[in-house]
Amino acid sequence: MHDLFGEAAEQWCAIENRIRSVLSHFGYKEIRTPVLEKVEVFSDTVGEDTDIVEKQMYTLLDQGAEKLALRPEGTASFMRAIIENRLHESAALQRYYYYLPMFRHERPQKGRLRQFYQFGAELINDASAEADAEIISLLHQIYQELEVVEYEVRINSVGCEECRPRFREELKQFLRPKLSLLCEQCQKRFERSVMRVLDCKKESCQAVLKGAPLITQFLCAQCEAHHHDLKKRLTQIQIRYLEDPHIVRGLDYYCRTAFEFTSELLGAQSALGAGGRYDGLSRRFGAKPFPAVGFALGMERLVMVLTEKGKLPSERKTPFYYFAALGPNAIDLLYPIALSLKKKGIWVEMNYDKSKSLKALLKQADRSGSSFTVLVGDDEIKESNAVLKNMNTSAQEILNLGDLEAALFKKGSPIAP
Ligand code: HAM
C-alpha cells in the first residue's frame, strides 16, 4: 500500500483528469460505492473458489456480528448498488464509471499491490456486441489519449450456461490422465471449477494444457454469433485484436466476451486492464437478469508504463504570487490581501514567520516556483511602496501600497478589466 504525495500526486491527478474527460465524452456518469460491503456481495458473485474470494479478501466482523469485506473489485459492488437503487428497472441503456481503491491481500510484486486504484466502466441493459465493442474501444481510447500504444487487445468468448457444461466435461476428460502433473491448486480446481486451470500462470500447468480443447470450439450458435459480431465491429473501428482462447479471467461472473489489454512493459503482471460481459450477475443478487459489460484498468500499472516511457503528464501547479512579508507590520498589511486574492481565484503563498530574514524569504520565494514575488518590509511601508519582482525575467516594478490589491488582481486575473 502506497502513500501518494508531491509531484507524483500531481501526475496522478493529471492522468485522472484526462481519463475522466474521455469517460465523459463517451457518456459515462460517475457512481461511488462504499469501501465496505457484506462479504456475500463478493463470495456469491466473484466466486467462492476464485483466488480473490478464497485468499485475497480483507474481511472483518462488524461489532462481532456481520462479516464485511473491503472491496476487492468494483463490478460486484456496482451491481449491488444498481439493484439496491433499482437503477436497472428503467430498461434503458445506462453507462457508469467509478474510480475507487480496491483491496486484495496478494503477494506483493512489481505492479501488484494490496491497495490499488481502478477506473472501471460498466454499461447495463444492452446485450449487443456493439456494447462490448464500445467498452473495448473506450479502454483503447483512454490509453491512446495518454499516448500508451504498447499493448495487445486479447479477446475471447467464455460462452454461456448453455455451452460451458459440455466444454467443462471435455476439458476434464483431457486433464484427468494428467492430473498428477498439475500443481496442487489446479488439482483442487479440477474438481471445483476446471476452467480456472486454464488461468494458472505456472509453466508446468501450461505445459500440461498444450493441446487441450478450446472453449471457442464449443460455443452455442448465439454465443458464436455474438463473438463474430464483436470481431466484425472491432475490425470496422480499426481496433486490432488477438484471439486468445486461454482467457477465462479470474472471476466467476463472465459470460461471452472476456478480454485483456496486456503489455510487455509490465513484466509478469502483464494486464493493464481487463473486463468482459456478465449478463448473469444480476441473478446472483436475486434480481431479474439484465445484460451488462464493462472493464477495469489499474492506475498503478498505467503509471508504471507511463513512467517507463517517460510520458508522465506533468502539470506542475505553482503559485502566482509569493508574498515576502518582512516583519510583523508587513505580515499585518499583506495577510488580508493574500486571502482576498485567493478568494478571487489567484494562488498566493506567503510566510507567517515574523522573524524571517530577507535572504531566507527570497530563497523561499524562489523555491515556491511563483511567477511573481511581492516584497514588503518596514522600509517599503514607510515609502508606501511594494516591490514586485518577475521571477522569470528578474525585472522589478514598484507598486503603490494604497491600491496594491487592485494592481495585483489586475495582473493575476485573466478576466480582470
Ligand atoms: P481484474 O482483472 O481483476 O478485473 O482487474 C482489472 C485490472 O486491475 C487489472 O488488469 C490490473 O490492471 C488491475 N489490478 C488487479 N489487481 C491488481 C493489484 N493487486 N495491484 C495492482 N493492479 C491490479 C476486475 O477487477 C473486474 N471487476 C473488471 C471488470 C469490470 N469486468 C467487468 N467490469
CSV table of C-alpha atoms and ligand atoms in Angstrom, one decimal:
chain,number,residue,atom,x,y,z
A,1,MET,CA,0.0,0.0,0.0
A,2,HIS,CA,1.5,3.3,-1.1
A,3,ASP,CA,1.4,6.9,0.1
A,4,LEU,CA,1.0,9.4,-2.7
A,5,PHE,CA,2.2,13.0,-2.5
A,6,GLY,CA,4.2,15.8,-4.1
A,7,GLU,CA,4.9,15.6,-7.8
A,8,ALA,CA,3.6,12.0,-8.1
A,9,ALA,CA,0.2,13.1,-6.7
A,10,GLU,CA,0.1,15.9,-9.3
A,11,GLN,CA,0.9,13.5,-12.1
A,12,TRP,CA,-1.8,11.1,-10.9
A,13,CYS,CA,-4.3,14.0,-10.8
A,14,ALA,CA,-3.4,15.0,-14.4
A,15,ILE,CA,-3.9,11.3,-15.5
A,16,GLU,CA,-7.2,11.1,-13.7
A,17,ASN,CA,-8.5,14.3,-15.3
A,18,ARG,CA,-7.7,13.0,-18.8
A,19,ILE,CA,-9.4,9.7,-18.1
A,20,ARG,CA,-12.5,11.3,-16.6
A,21,SER,CA,-12.6,13.6,-19.7
A,22,VAL,CA,-12.6,10.5,-22.1
A,23,LEU,CA,-15.2,8.8,-20.0
A,24,SER,CA,-17.5,11.8,-20.1
A,25,HIS,CA,-17.1,12.1,-23.9
A,26,PHE,CA,-18.3,8.6,-24.1
A,27,GLY,CA,-21.3,9.4,-21.9
A,28,TYR,CA,-20.3,7.6,-18.7
A,29,LYS,CA,-21.5,9.0,-15.4
A,30,GLU,CA,-19.8,8.5,-12.1
A,31,ILE,CA,-21.0,6.1,-9.4
A,32,ARG,CA,-19.4,5.8,-5.9
A,33,THR,CA,-20.0,2.8,-3.7
A,34,PRO,CA,-18.9,2.2,-0.1
A,35,VAL,CA,-15.5,0.7,0.6
A,36,LEU,CA,-17.1,-2.0,2.8
A,37,GLU,CA,-19.7,-4.4,1.6
A,38,LYS,CA,-21.2,-7.6,3.1
A,39,VAL,CA,-18.9,-10.4,2.3
A,40,GLU,CA,-21.6,-12.2,0.3
A,41,VAL,CA,-21.5,-9.4,-2.3
A,42,PHE,CA,-18.3,-10.9,-3.4
A,43,SER,CA,-18.3,-14.5,-2.3
A,44,ASP,CA,-21.7,-15.2,-4.0
A,45,THR,CA,-20.7,-13.4,-7.2
A,46,VAL,CA,-17.0,-13.3,-7.9
A,47,GLY,CA,-17.0,-17.0,-6.9
A,48,GLU,CA,-16.1,-18.9,-3.7
A,49,ASP,CA,-13.3,-20.8,-5.5
A,50,THR,CA,-11.6,-17.8,-7.0
A,51,ASP,CA,-8.3,-16.5,-5.7
A,52,ILE,CA,-9.9,-13.2,-4.9
A,53,VAL,CA,-12.5,-14.6,-2.6
A,54,GLU,CA,-10.6,-17.6,-1.3
A,55,LYS,CA,-7.3,-16.0,-0.4
A,56,GLN,CA,-7.2,-12.3,-1.1
A,57,MET,CA,-10.2,-10.6,0.6
A,58,TYR,CA,-9.7,-8.4,3.7
A,59,THR,CA,-12.6,-9.2,5.9
A,60,LEU,CA,-13.7,-8.0,9.3
A,61,LEU,CA,-16.5,-8.6,11.8
A,62,ASP,CA,-18.8,-5.6,12.2
A,63,GLN,CA,-19.1,-5.3,16.0
A,64,GLY,CA,-18.7,-9.0,16.2
A,65,ALA,CA,-21.8,-9.6,14.2
A,66,GLU,CA,-21.8,-9.3,10.4
A,67,LYS,CA,-18.9,-10.2,8.2
A,68,LEU,CA,-17.8,-7.4,5.9
A,69,ALA,CA,-15.2,-7.2,3.2
A,70,LEU,CA,-13.0,-4.4,1.9
A,71,ARG,CA,-14.0,-4.1,-1.7
A,72,PRO,CA,-11.6,-6.3,-3.8
A,73,GLU,CA,-13.1,-5.3,-7.1
A,74,GLY,CA,-15.7,-2.9,-8.4
A,75,THR,CA,-18.2,-4.9,-10.5
A,76,ALA,CA,-20.0,-6.8,-7.8
A,77,SER,CA,-20.3,-3.6,-5.6
A,78,PHE,CA,-21.6,-1.8,-8.7
A,79,MET,CA,-24.2,-4.4,-9.4
A,80,ARG,CA,-25.3,-4.4,-5.7
A,81,ALA,CA,-25.7,-0.6,-5.9
A,82,ILE,CA,-27.6,-0.7,-9.2
A,83,ILE,CA,-30.0,-3.3,-7.9
A,84,GLU,CA,-30.5,-1.8,-4.5
A,85,ASN,CA,-31.2,1.6,-6.0
A,86,ARG,CA,-33.4,-0.1,-8.8
A,87,LEU,CA,-31.5,1.8,-11.5
A,88,HIS,CA,-31.7,-1.1,-13.9
A,89,GLU,CA,-35.5,-1.1,-13.9
A,90,SER,CA,-35.8,1.7,-16.5
A,91,ALA,CA,-34.5,-0.9,-19.0
A,92,ALA,CA,-32.7,1.9,-20.9
A,93,LEU,CA,-29.1,1.5,-21.7
A,94,GLN,CA,-27.0,3.2,-19.0
A,95,ARG,CA,-23.4,4.0,-18.6
A,96,TYR,CA,-21.4,4.3,-15.4
A,97,TYR,CA,-17.9,4.7,-14.3
A,98,TYR,CA,-16.0,4.5,-10.9
A,99,TYR,CA,-12.6,5.5,-9.7
A,100,LEU,CA,-12.0,3.7,-6.4
A,101,PRO,CA,-9.4,2.0,-4.3
A,102,MET,CA,-9.6,-1.8,-4.3
A,103,PHE,CA,-8.0,-4.2,-1.7
A,104,ARG,CA,-6.5,-7.6,-2.3
A,105,HIS,CA,-4.2,-9.5,0.0
A,106,GLU,CA,-1.9,-10.6,-2.7
A,107,ARG,CA,1.8,-11.4,-2.6
A,108,PRO,CA,3.4,-8.1,-3.3
A,109,GLN,CA,5.2,-7.8,-6.6
A,110,LYS,CA,6.0,-5.2,-9.2
A,111,GLY,CA,2.6,-4.0,-10.4
A,112,ARG,CA,0.7,-5.9,-7.8
A,113,LEU,CA,-0.4,-4.0,-4.7
A,114,ARG,CA,-2.7,-4.7,-1.8
A,115,GLN,CA,-4.4,-1.3,-2.1
A,116,PHE,CA,-4.7,-0.3,-5.8
A,117,TYR,CA,-6.9,2.1,-7.8
A,118,GLN,CA,-9.1,1.1,-10.6
A,119,PHE,CA,-11.0,3.1,-13.1
A,120,GLY,CA,-13.9,1.0,-14.1
A,121,ALA,CA,-16.7,1.5,-16.7
A,122,GLU,CA,-19.9,-0.5,-16.8
A,123,LEU,CA,-22.7,-0.5,-19.4
A,124,ILE,CA,-26.0,-2.0,-18.5
A,125,ASN,CA,-29.2,-3.1,-20.2
A,126,ASP,CA,-27.7,-3.8,-23.6
A,127,ALA,CA,-26.7,-7.3,-24.8
A,128,SER,CA,-25.4,-6.4,-28.2
A,129,ALA,CA,-21.9,-7.0,-29.5
A,130,GLU,CA,-21.8,-3.2,-30.2
A,131,ALA,CA,-21.9,-2.6,-26.4
A,132,ASP,CA,-18.9,-4.9,-25.9
A,133,ALA,CA,-17.1,-3.1,-28.8
A,134,GLU,CA,-17.9,0.2,-27.2
A,135,ILE,CA,-16.4,-0.9,-23.9
A,136,ILE,CA,-13.2,-2.2,-25.6
A,137,SER,CA,-12.9,1.0,-27.7
A,138,LEU,CA,-13.4,3.2,-24.6
A,139,LEU,CA,-10.5,1.4,-22.8
A,140,HIS,CA,-8.5,1.7,-26.0
A,141,GLN,CA,-9.2,5.4,-26.3
A,142,ILE,CA,-8.1,6.0,-22.7
A,143,TYR,CA,-4.7,4.6,-23.4
A,144,GLN,CA,-4.5,6.4,-26.8
A,145,GLU,CA,-5.3,9.7,-25.0
A,146,LEU,CA,-2.3,9.1,-22.7
A,147,GLU,CA,-0.1,8.0,-25.7
A,148,VAL,CA,0.2,4.4,-24.4
A,149,VAL,CA,0.3,2.2,-27.5
A,150,GLU,CA,2.4,-0.7,-26.4
A,151,TYR,CA,-0.3,-3.2,-25.6
A,152,GLU,CA,-2.3,-6.0,-27.2
A,153,VAL,CA,-6.0,-6.4,-27.1
A,154,ARG,CA,-6.8,-10.1,-26.4
A,155,ILE,CA,-10.3,-11.2,-26.7
A,156,ASN,CA,-12.2,-14.5,-26.1
A,157,SER,CA,-15.7,-15.8,-25.7
A,158,VAL,CA,-16.2,-17.8,-22.5
A,159,GLY,CA,-19.6,-19.0,-23.7
A,160,CYS,CA,-22.7,-19.1,-21.6
A,161,GLU,CA,-24.5,-21.5,-19.2
A,162,GLU,CA,-25.6,-23.5,-22.3
A,163,CYS,CA,-22.3,-24.1,-23.9
A,164,ARG,CA,-20.0,-24.2,-20.9
A,165,PRO,CA,-21.0,-27.6,-19.3
A,166,ARG,CA,-20.0,-29.5,-22.5
A,167,PHE,CA,-16.7,-27.8,-22.6
A,168,ARG,CA,-16.0,-28.4,-18.9
A,169,GLU,CA,-16.7,-32.1,-19.4
A,170,GLU,CA,-14.3,-32.3,-22.4
A,171,LEU,CA,-11.6,-30.4,-20.5
A,172,LYS,CA,-11.9,-32.7,-17.6
A,173,GLN,CA,-11.6,-35.7,-19.8
A,174,PHE,CA,-8.5,-34.2,-21.4
A,175,LEU,CA,-6.9,-33.4,-18.0
A,176,ARG,CA,-7.9,-36.5,-16.0
A,177,PRO,CA,-5.0,-38.7,-17.1
A,178,LYS,CA,-2.5,-35.9,-16.5
A,179,LEU,CA,-3.9,-34.8,-13.1
A,180,SER,CA,-0.8,-35.7,-11.1
A,181,LEU,CA,1.2,-33.3,-13.3
A,182,LEU,CA,-0.9,-30.3,-12.3
A,183,CYS,CA,0.1,-28.1,-9.3
A,184,GLU,CA,-1.7,-28.7,-6.0
A,185,GLN,CA,-4.0,-25.8,-6.5
A,186,CYS,CA,-5.0,-26.9,-10.0
A,187,GLN,CA,-5.8,-30.4,-8.8
A,188,LYS,CA,-8.3,-28.8,-6.5
A,189,ARG,CA,-9.5,-26.6,-9.3
A,190,PHE,CA,-10.0,-29.7,-11.4
A,191,GLU,CA,-12.9,-30.8,-9.2
A,192,ARG,CA,-14.4,-27.5,-8.3
A,193,SER,CA,-14.0,-25.2,-11.3
A,194,VAL,CA,-12.0,-26.9,-14.0
A,195,MET,CA,-11.9,-23.8,-16.3
A,196,ARG,CA,-9.8,-22.0,-13.8
A,197,VAL,CA,-6.9,-24.4,-14.6
A,198,LEU,CA,-6.6,-22.6,-17.9
A,199,ASP,CA,-5.8,-19.4,-16.0
A,200,CYS,CA,-2.9,-20.9,-14.0
A,201,LYS,CA,0.3,-19.0,-14.5
A,202,LYS,CA,2.6,-21.9,-13.6
A,203,GLU,CA,4.7,-23.1,-16.6
A,204,SER,CA,4.2,-26.8,-15.6
A,205,CYS,CA,0.4,-26.4,-15.7
A,206,GLN,CA,0.6,-24.5,-19.0
A,207,ALA,CA,2.7,-27.4,-20.4
A,208,VAL,CA,0.0,-29.9,-19.4
A,209,LEU,CA,-2.6,-27.7,-21.1
A,210,LYS,CA,-0.9,-28.0,-24.5
A,211,GLY,CA,-3.4,-29.5,-26.9
A,212,ALA,CA,-6.3,-29.0,-24.5
A,213,PRO,CA,-9.8,-28.4,-26.1
A,214,LEU,CA,-10.7,-24.7,-26.5
A,215,ILE,CA,-13.9,-23.1,-25.4
A,216,THR,CA,-14.3,-21.5,-28.8
A,217,GLN,CA,-14.9,-24.9,-30.3
A,218,PHE,CA,-17.9,-25.4,-28.0
A,219,LEU,CA,-19.8,-22.2,-28.3
A,220,CYS,CA,-23.5,-22.4,-28.9
A,221,ALA,CA,-24.9,-20.7,-32.0
A,222,GLN,CA,-25.9,-17.4,-30.1
A,223,CYS,CA,-22.5,-17.1,-28.4
A,224,GLU,CA,-20.8,-17.8,-31.7
A,225,ALA,CA,-22.8,-15.1,-33.5
A,226,HIS,CA,-22.2,-12.6,-30.7
A,227,HIS,CA,-18.4,-13.3,-30.8
A,228,HIS,CA,-18.4,-13.0,-34.6
A,229,ASP,CA,-20.3,-9.6,-34.4
A,230,LEU,CA,-17.9,-8.3,-31.9
A,231,LYS,CA,-14.9,-9.1,-34.1
A,232,LYS,CA,-16.6,-7.5,-37.0
A,233,ARG,CA,-17.2,-4.3,-35.1
A,234,LEU,CA,-13.7,-4.1,-33.8
A,235,THR,CA,-12.3,-4.5,-37.3
A,236,GLN,CA,-14.7,-1.8,-38.5
A,237,ILE,CA,-13.5,0.7,-35.9
A,238,GLN,CA,-9.9,-0.3,-36.5
A,239,ILE,CA,-9.0,-1.9,-33.2
A,240,ARG,CA,-6.5,-4.6,-33.7
A,241,TYR,CA,-7.1,-7.6,-31.5
A,242,LEU,CA,-5.7,-11.1,-30.9
A,243,GLU,CA,-8.0,-14.1,-30.3
A,244,ASP,CA,-6.8,-15.7,-27.1
A,245,PRO,CA,-8.8,-18.8,-26.2
A,246,HIS,CA,-7.0,-19.1,-22.9
A,247,ILE,CA,-8.5,-16.0,-21.4
A,248,VAL,CA,-11.0,-17.2,-18.8
A,249,ARG,CA,-10.4,-14.4,-16.2
A,250,GLY,CA,-10.1,-15.0,-12.5
A,251,LEU,CA,-13.7,-14.0,-11.7
A,252,ASP,CA,-16.7,-16.2,-12.0
A,253,TYR,CA,-19.3,-13.9,-13.4
A,254,TYR,CA,-18.3,-13.6,-17.0
A,255,CYS,CA,-20.2,-14.9,-20.0
A,256,ARG,CA,-19.5,-14.5,-23.7
A,257,THR,CA,-16.9,-11.7,-24.1
A,258,ALA,CA,-13.8,-11.7,-21.9
A,259,PHE,CA,-10.9,-9.5,-22.8
A,260,GLU,CA,-7.5,-8.3,-21.5
A,261,PHE,CA,-5.2,-5.5,-22.6
A,262,THR,CA,-1.7,-6.8,-22.0
A,263,SER,CA,1.6,-5.0,-22.2
A,264,GLU,CA,5.1,-6.4,-22.2
A,265,LEU,CA,6.3,-3.2,-20.5
A,266,LEU,CA,4.7,-4.6,-17.3
A,267,GLY,CA,6.6,-7.8,-17.0
A,268,ALA,CA,5.0,-10.7,-15.2
A,269,GLN,CA,1.8,-8.8,-14.2
A,270,SER,CA,1.0,-8.0,-17.8
A,271,ALA,CA,-2.6,-7.0,-17.6
A,272,LEU,CA,-3.1,-3.2,-18.0
A,273,GLY,CA,-6.8,-3.5,-17.9
A,274,ALA,CA,-9.4,-6.2,-18.4
A,275,GLY,CA,-13.1,-6.9,-18.4
A,276,GLY,CA,-16.0,-8.7,-20.1
A,277,ARG,CA,-19.7,-9.4,-20.2
A,278,TYR,CA,-21.6,-10.5,-17.1
A,279,ASP,CA,-25.2,-10.9,-18.1
A,280,GLY,CA,-25.9,-13.5,-15.3
A,281,LEU,CA,-24.5,-11.5,-12.4
A,282,SER,CA,-27.8,-9.7,-11.5
A,283,ARG,CA,-29.4,-13.1,-10.9
A,284,ARG,CA,-26.9,-13.9,-8.2
A,285,PHE,CA,-28.3,-10.8,-6.3
A,286,GLY,CA,-31.8,-12.2,-6.7
A,287,ALA,CA,-32.8,-9.7,-9.3
A,288,LYS,CA,-34.2,-10.3,-12.8
A,289,PRO,CA,-31.5,-10.9,-15.3
A,290,PHE,CA,-30.3,-7.9,-17.3
A,291,PRO,CA,-27.2,-7.7,-19.5
A,292,ALA,CA,-24.0,-5.8,-18.6
A,293,VAL,CA,-20.5,-5.4,-19.8
A,294,GLY,CA,-17.5,-3.5,-18.5
A,295,PHE,CA,-13.8,-3.1,-17.8
A,296,ALA,CA,-11.4,-2.0,-15.1
A,297,LEU,CA,-8.0,-0.6,-15.6
A,298,GLY,CA,-5.3,-0.5,-12.9
A,299,MET,CA,-3.9,3.0,-12.3
A,300,GLU,CA,-0.6,1.9,-10.8
A,301,ARG,CA,0.1,-0.2,-13.8
A,302,LEU,CA,-0.8,2.6,-16.2
A,303,VAL,CA,1.5,4.9,-14.2
A,304,MET,CA,4.3,2.2,-14.4
A,305,VAL,CA,4.0,2.2,-18.2
A,306,LEU,CA,3.9,6.0,-18.5
A,307,THR,CA,7.0,6.2,-16.2
A,308,GLU,CA,8.9,3.6,-18.3
A,309,LYS,CA,8.1,5.6,-21.5
A,310,GLY,CA,8.9,8.9,-19.9
A,311,LYS,CA,5.4,10.1,-20.8
A,312,LEU,CA,4.0,11.1,-17.4
A,313,PRO,CA,1.9,14.2,-17.9
A,314,SER,CA,3.3,17.0,-15.9
A,315,GLU,CA,1.0,19.7,-14.9
A,316,ARG,CA,3.0,21.2,-12.1
A,317,LYS,CA,1.0,23.9,-10.5
A,318,THR,CA,2.8,26.8,-8.8
A,319,PRO,CA,1.6,29.9,-7.0
A,320,PHE,CA,1.1,33.1,-9.0
A,321,TYR,CA,2.4,35.4,-6.2
A,322,TYR,CA,4.7,34.8,-3.3
A,323,PHE,CA,4.3,37.5,-0.6
A,324,ALA,CA,7.6,38.0,1.0
A,325,ALA,CA,6.5,39.9,4.2
A,326,LEU,CA,9.5,41.1,6.2
A,327,GLY,CA,8.5,41.5,9.8
A,328,PRO,CA,5.1,41.8,11.7
A,329,ASN,CA,3.9,45.1,10.1
A,330,ALA,CA,4.3,43.7,6.6
A,331,ILE,CA,2.5,40.5,7.6
A,332,ASP,CA,-0.3,42.6,9.1
A,333,LEU,CA,-0.7,44.5,5.8
A,334,LEU,CA,-0.3,41.6,3.3
A,335,TYR,CA,-2.3,38.9,5.2
A,336,PRO,CA,-5.8,40.2,4.3
A,337,ILE,CA,-4.7,41.0,0.7
A,338,ALA,CA,-3.4,37.4,0.2
A,339,LEU,CA,-6.7,36.0,1.5
A,340,SER,CA,-8.8,38.3,-0.7
A,341,LEU,CA,-6.8,37.4,-3.9
A,342,LYS,CA,-7.1,33.7,-3.1
A,343,LYS,CA,-10.9,34.1,-2.8
A,344,LYS,CA,-10.9,35.6,-6.2
A,345,GLY,CA,-9.0,32.6,-7.7
A,346,ILE,CA,-5.4,33.8,-7.6
A,347,TRP,CA,-3.0,31.4,-5.9
A,348,VAL,CA,-0.9,33.4,-3.3
A,349,GLU,CA,1.7,31.9,-0.9
A,350,MET,CA,3.1,34.0,2.0
A,351,ASN,CA,5.2,33.5,5.0
A,352,TYR,CA,3.7,33.8,8.5
A,353,ASP,CA,7.1,33.7,10.3
A,354,LYS,CA,7.7,37.2,11.6
A,355,SER,CA,11.4,36.7,12.2
A,356,LYS,CA,12.5,35.5,8.8
A,357,SER,CA,15.4,37.4,7.2
A,358,LEU,CA,15.2,39.0,3.7
A,359,LYS,CA,17.6,36.4,2.4
A,360,ALA,CA,15.5,33.5,3.8
A,361,LEU,CA,12.3,35.0,2.4
A,362,LEU,CA,13.8,35.4,-1.1
A,363,LYS,CA,15.0,31.8,-1.0
A,364,GLN,CA,11.5,30.6,-0.1
A,365,ALA,CA,10.0,32.7,-2.9
A,366,ASP,CA,12.4,31.1,-5.3
A,367,ARG,CA,11.6,27.6,-4.1
A,368,SER,CA,7.8,28.2,-4.3
A,369,GLY,CA,8.1,28.5,-8.1
A,370,SER,CA,5.8,31.6,-8.1
A,371,SER,CA,5.5,33.8,-11.2
A,372,PHE,CA,5.9,37.0,-9.2
A,373,THR,CA,7.3,37.9,-5.7
A,374,VAL,CA,5.8,40.8,-3.8
A,375,LEU,CA,8.3,42.2,-1.3
A,376,VAL,CA,7.2,44.4,1.6
A,377,GLY,CA,9.2,45.4,4.7
A,378,ASP,CA,9.2,48.3,7.1
A,379,ASP,CA,11.2,50.5,4.6
A,380,GLU,CA,8.6,49.9,1.9
A,381,ILE,CA,5.7,50.6,4.3
A,382,LYS,CA,7.4,54.0,5.2
A,383,GLU,CA,7.6,54.8,1.5
A,384,SER,CA,4.1,53.4,0.9
A,385,ASN,CA,5.6,51.0,-1.7
A,386,ALA,CA,5.8,47.3,-2.6
A,387,VAL,CA,8.4,45.7,-4.8
A,388,LEU,CA,7.0,43.3,-7.5
A,389,LYS,CA,9.6,41.0,-9.0
A,390,ASN,CA,9.0,39.0,-12.1
A,391,MET,CA,10.6,35.6,-11.2
A,392,ASN,CA,11.3,34.7,-14.8
A,393,THR,CA,13.0,37.9,-16.0
A,394,SER,CA,14.1,39.3,-12.6
A,395,ALA,CA,12.6,42.7,-13.7
A,396,GLN,CA,11.3,44.7,-10.8
A,397,GLU,CA,8.5,47.2,-10.5
A,398,ILE,CA,7.4,49.5,-7.7
A,399,LEU,CA,3.7,49.4,-6.8
A,400,ASN,CA,1.8,51.8,-4.6
A,401,LEU,CA,0.6,50.2,-1.3
A,402,GLY,CA,-2.6,52.2,-1.5
A,403,ASP,CA,-4.0,50.2,-4.4
A,404,LEU,CA,-1.8,47.1,-4.1
A,405,GLU,CA,-4.7,44.6,-4.1
A,406,ALA,CA,-6.3,46.1,-7.2
A,407,ALA,CA,-3.0,46.1,-9.1
A,408,LEU,CA,-2.1,42.5,-8.1
A,409,PHE,CA,-5.6,41.4,-9.1
A,410,LYS,CA,-5.4,43.0,-12.5
A,411,LYS,CA,-2.1,41.3,-13.2
A,412,GLY,CA,-3.1,37.9,-11.9
A,413,SER,CA,-6.6,37.5,-13.2
A,414,PRO,CA,-7.3,36.7,-16.9
A,415,ILE,CA,-10.8,38.2,-16.5
A,416,ALA,CA,-9.8,41.4,-14.7
A,417,PRO,CA,-10.6,44.6,-16.7
B,1,HAM,P1,-9.4,-7.7,-12.8
B,1,HAM,O1,-8.7,-8.3,-14.0
B,1,HAM,O2,-9.3,-8.4,-11.5
B,1,HAM,O3,-10.9,-7.3,-13.2
B,1,HAM,O4,-8.7,-6.3,-12.6
B,1,HAM,C1,-8.6,-5.3,-13.6
B,1,HAM,C2,-7.3,-4.6,-13.6
B,1,HAM,O5,-7.0,-4.1,-12.3
B,1,HAM,C3,-6.1,-5.4,-13.9
B,1,HAM,O6,-6.0,-5.6,-15.3
B,1,HAM,C4,-4.9,-4.7,-13.3
B,1,HAM,O7,-4.6,-3.6,-14.2
B,1,HAM,C5,-5.6,-4.1,-12.1
B,1,HAM,N1,-5.2,-4.9,-10.9
B,1,HAM,C6,-5.8,-6.0,-10.4
B,1,HAM,N2,-5.2,-6.5,-9.3
B,1,HAM,C7,-4.2,-5.6,-9.0
B,1,HAM,C8,-3.3,-5.5,-8.0
B,1,HAM,N3,-3.2,-6.3,-7.0
B,1,HAM,N4,-2.4,-4.4,-8.0
B,1,HAM,C9,-2.4,-3.5,-9.0
B,1,HAM,N5,-3.3,-3.6,-10.0
B,1,HAM,C10,-4.2,-4.6,-10.0
B,1,HAM,C11,-11.8,-6.7,-12.4
B,1,HAM,O8,-11.5,-6.2,-11.3
B,1,HAM,C12,-13.2,-6.7,-13.0
B,1,HAM,N6,-14.1,-6.1,-12.0
B,1,HAM,C13,-13.1,-5.9,-14.3
B,1,HAM,C14,-14.5,-5.7,-14.9
B,1,HAM,C15,-15.3,-4.6,-14.9
B,1,HAM,N7,-15.2,-6.7,-15.5
B,1,HAM,C16,-16.4,-6.2,-15.9
B,1,HAM,N8,-16.4,-4.9,-15.5
